[in-house]
CSV table of C-alpha atoms in Angstrom, one decimal:
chain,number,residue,atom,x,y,z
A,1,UNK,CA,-49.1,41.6,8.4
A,2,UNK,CA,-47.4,44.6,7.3
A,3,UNK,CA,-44.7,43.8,10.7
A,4,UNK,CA,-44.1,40.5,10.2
A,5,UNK,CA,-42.7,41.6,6.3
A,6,UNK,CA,-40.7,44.5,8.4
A,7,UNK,CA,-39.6,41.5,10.6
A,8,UNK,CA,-37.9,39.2,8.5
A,9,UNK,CA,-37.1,42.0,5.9
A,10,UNK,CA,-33.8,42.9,8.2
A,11,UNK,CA,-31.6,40.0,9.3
A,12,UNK,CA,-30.2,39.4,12.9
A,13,UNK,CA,-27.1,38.1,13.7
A,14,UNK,CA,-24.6,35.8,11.1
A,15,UNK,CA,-27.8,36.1,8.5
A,16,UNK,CA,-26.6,39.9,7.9
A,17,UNK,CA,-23.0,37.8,5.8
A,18,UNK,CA,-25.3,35.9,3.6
A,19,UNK,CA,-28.6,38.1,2.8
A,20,UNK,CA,-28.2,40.5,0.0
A,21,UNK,CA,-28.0,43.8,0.2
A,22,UNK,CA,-26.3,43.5,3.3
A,23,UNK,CA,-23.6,41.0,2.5
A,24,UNK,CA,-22.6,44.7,0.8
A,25,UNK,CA,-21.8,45.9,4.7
A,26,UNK,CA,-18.2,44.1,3.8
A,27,UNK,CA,-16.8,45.5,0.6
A,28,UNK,CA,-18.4,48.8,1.3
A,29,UNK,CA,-16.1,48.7,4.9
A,30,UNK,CA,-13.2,47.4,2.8
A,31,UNK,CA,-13.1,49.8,0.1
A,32,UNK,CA,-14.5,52.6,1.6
A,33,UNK,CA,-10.8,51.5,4.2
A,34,UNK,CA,-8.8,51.4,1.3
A,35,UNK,CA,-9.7,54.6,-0.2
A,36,UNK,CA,-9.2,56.2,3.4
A,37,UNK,CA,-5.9,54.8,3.7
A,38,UNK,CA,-5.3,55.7,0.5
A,39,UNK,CA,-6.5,59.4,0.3
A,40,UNK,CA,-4.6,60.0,4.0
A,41,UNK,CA,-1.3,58.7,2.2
A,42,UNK,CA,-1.2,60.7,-0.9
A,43,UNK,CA,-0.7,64.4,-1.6
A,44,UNK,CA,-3.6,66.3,-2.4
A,45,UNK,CA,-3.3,70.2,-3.6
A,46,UNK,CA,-6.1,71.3,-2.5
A,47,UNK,CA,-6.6,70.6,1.3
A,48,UNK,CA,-10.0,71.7,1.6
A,49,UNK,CA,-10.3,68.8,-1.4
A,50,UNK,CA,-9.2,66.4,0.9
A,51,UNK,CA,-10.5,67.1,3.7
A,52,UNK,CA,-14.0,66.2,2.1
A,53,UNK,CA,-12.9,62.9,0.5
A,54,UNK,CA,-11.3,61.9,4.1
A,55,UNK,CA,-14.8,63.3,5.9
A,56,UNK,CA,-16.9,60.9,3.4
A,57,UNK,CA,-14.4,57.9,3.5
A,58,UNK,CA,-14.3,58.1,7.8
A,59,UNK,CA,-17.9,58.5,7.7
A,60,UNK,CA,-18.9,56.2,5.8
A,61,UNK,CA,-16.6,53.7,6.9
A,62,UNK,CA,-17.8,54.4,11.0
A,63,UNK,CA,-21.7,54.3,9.5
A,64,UNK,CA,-21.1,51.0,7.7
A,65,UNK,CA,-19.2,49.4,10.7
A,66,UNK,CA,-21.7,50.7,13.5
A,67,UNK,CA,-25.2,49.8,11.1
A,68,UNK,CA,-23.4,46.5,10.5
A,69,UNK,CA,-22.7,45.7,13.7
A,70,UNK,CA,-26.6,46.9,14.9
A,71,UNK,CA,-27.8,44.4,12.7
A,72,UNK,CA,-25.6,42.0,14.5
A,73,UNK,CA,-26.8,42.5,17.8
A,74,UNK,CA,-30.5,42.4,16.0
A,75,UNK,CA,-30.8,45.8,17.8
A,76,UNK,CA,-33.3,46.9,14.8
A,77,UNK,CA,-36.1,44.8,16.8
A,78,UNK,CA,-37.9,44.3,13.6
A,79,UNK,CA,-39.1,47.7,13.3
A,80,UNK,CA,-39.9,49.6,10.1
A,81,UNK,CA,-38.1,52.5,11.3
A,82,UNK,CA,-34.6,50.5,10.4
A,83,UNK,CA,-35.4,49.6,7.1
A,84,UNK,CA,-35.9,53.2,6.5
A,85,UNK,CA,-33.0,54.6,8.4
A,86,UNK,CA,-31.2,51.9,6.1
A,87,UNK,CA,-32.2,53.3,2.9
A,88,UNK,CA,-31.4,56.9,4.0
A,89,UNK,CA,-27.8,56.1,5.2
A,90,UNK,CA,-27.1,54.0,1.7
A,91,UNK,CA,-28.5,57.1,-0.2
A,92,UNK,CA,-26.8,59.4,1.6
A,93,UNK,CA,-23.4,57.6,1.7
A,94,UNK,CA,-23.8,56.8,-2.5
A,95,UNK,CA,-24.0,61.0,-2.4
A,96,UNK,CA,-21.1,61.5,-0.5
A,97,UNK,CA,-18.9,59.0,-2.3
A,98,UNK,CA,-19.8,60.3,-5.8
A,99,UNK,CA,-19.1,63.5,-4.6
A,100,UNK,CA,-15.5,62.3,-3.1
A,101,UNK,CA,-14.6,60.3,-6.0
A,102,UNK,CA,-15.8,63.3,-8.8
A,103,UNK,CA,-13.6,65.9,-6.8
A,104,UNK,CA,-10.6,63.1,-5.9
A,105,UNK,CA,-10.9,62.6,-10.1
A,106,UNK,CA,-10.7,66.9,-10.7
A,107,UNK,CA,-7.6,67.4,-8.5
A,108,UNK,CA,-5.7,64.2,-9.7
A,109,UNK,CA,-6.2,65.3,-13.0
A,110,UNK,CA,-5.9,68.7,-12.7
A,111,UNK,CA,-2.2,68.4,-10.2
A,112,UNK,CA,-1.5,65.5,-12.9
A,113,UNK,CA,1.7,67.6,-13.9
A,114,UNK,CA,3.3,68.3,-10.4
A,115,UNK,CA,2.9,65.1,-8.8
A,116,UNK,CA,5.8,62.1,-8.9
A,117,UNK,CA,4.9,59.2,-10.4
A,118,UNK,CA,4.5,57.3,-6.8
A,119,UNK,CA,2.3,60.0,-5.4
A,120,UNK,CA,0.2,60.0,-8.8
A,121,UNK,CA,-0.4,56.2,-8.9
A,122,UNK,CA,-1.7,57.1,-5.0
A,123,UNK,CA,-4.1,59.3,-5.6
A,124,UNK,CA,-5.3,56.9,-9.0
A,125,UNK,CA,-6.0,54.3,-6.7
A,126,UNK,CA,-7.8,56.6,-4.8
A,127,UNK,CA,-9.8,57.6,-7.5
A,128,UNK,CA,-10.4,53.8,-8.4
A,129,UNK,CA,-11.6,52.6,-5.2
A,130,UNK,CA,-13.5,55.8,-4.7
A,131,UNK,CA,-15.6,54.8,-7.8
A,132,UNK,CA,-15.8,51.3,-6.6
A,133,UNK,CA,-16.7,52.2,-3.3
A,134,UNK,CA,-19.5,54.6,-5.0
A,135,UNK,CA,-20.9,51.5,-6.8
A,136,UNK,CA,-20.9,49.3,-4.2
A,137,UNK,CA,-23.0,51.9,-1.8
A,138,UNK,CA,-25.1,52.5,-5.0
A,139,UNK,CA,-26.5,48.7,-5.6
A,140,UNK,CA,-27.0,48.8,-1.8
A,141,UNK,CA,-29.0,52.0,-1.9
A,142,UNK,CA,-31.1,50.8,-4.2
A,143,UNK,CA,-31.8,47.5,-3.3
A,144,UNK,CA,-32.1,48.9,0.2
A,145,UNK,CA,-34.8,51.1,-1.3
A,146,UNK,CA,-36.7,48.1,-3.2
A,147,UNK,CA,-36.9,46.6,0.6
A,148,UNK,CA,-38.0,49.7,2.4
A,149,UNK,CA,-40.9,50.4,-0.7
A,150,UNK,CA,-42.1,46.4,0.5
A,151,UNK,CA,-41.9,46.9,4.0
């Protein structure tokens, strides 16, 4: 019994757009986008800084894309082992993201001074969709952990 919940726990192909949590695959991709274009465009002073927020955003944004496009192909099989691997990659991703947007926050704020006012409404959008991003891949995280604790 405890398969067939595994089983229909994890959508296959066009069912991944309309099942919750991962209708969330989307703005997680399209966020998590925006604050890599976002953080590659605008002048951080601290490069090791940077470097972090664009690891977590290119990351994030390949895991998303690639677990998205799994569930797609229905290469998850119904196995239990996916719902799990889900709910690590969401947790681990809302880490990395509230990391990224904490650190993206300290440096804009901190370089507030020096930057233009072009380059400082960058990295403010950055630190927006950081946030947002963050939130999304929390509610999926947890929600992704309420189905792997009934699988």
């Amino acid at each position: 019994m405890s398969s067939a919940t595994s089983t229909s726990s994890l959508p296959s192909g066009l069912a991944v757009l309309t099942t919750f949590p991962d209708v969330l695959f989307i703005p997680e991709i399209i966020f998590g986008g925006l604050v890599w274009i976002l953080v590659a465009s605008s002048k951080v002073p601290i490069p090791m800084l940077q470097g972090w927020v664009m690891f977590v955003s290119v990351f994030c944004f390949v895991m998303s894309t690639t677990l998205m496009c799994l569930y797609f192909c229905g290469a998850h099989g119904g196995s239990s082992f996916w719902v799990t691997l889900d709910a690590i990659c969401q947790g681990t991703a809302s880490l990395f993201y509230l990391s990224a947007a904490v650190l993206e926050a300290s440096a804009t704020y901190v370089a507030a001074g020096s930057f233009t006012a072009e380059i400082y409404r960058e990295n403010i959008a950055a630190v927006v969709f950081a946030f947002v991003t963050t939130l999304v891949y929390v509610i999926h995280k947890v929600f992704s952990l309420l189905r792997w604790k009934s699988s």
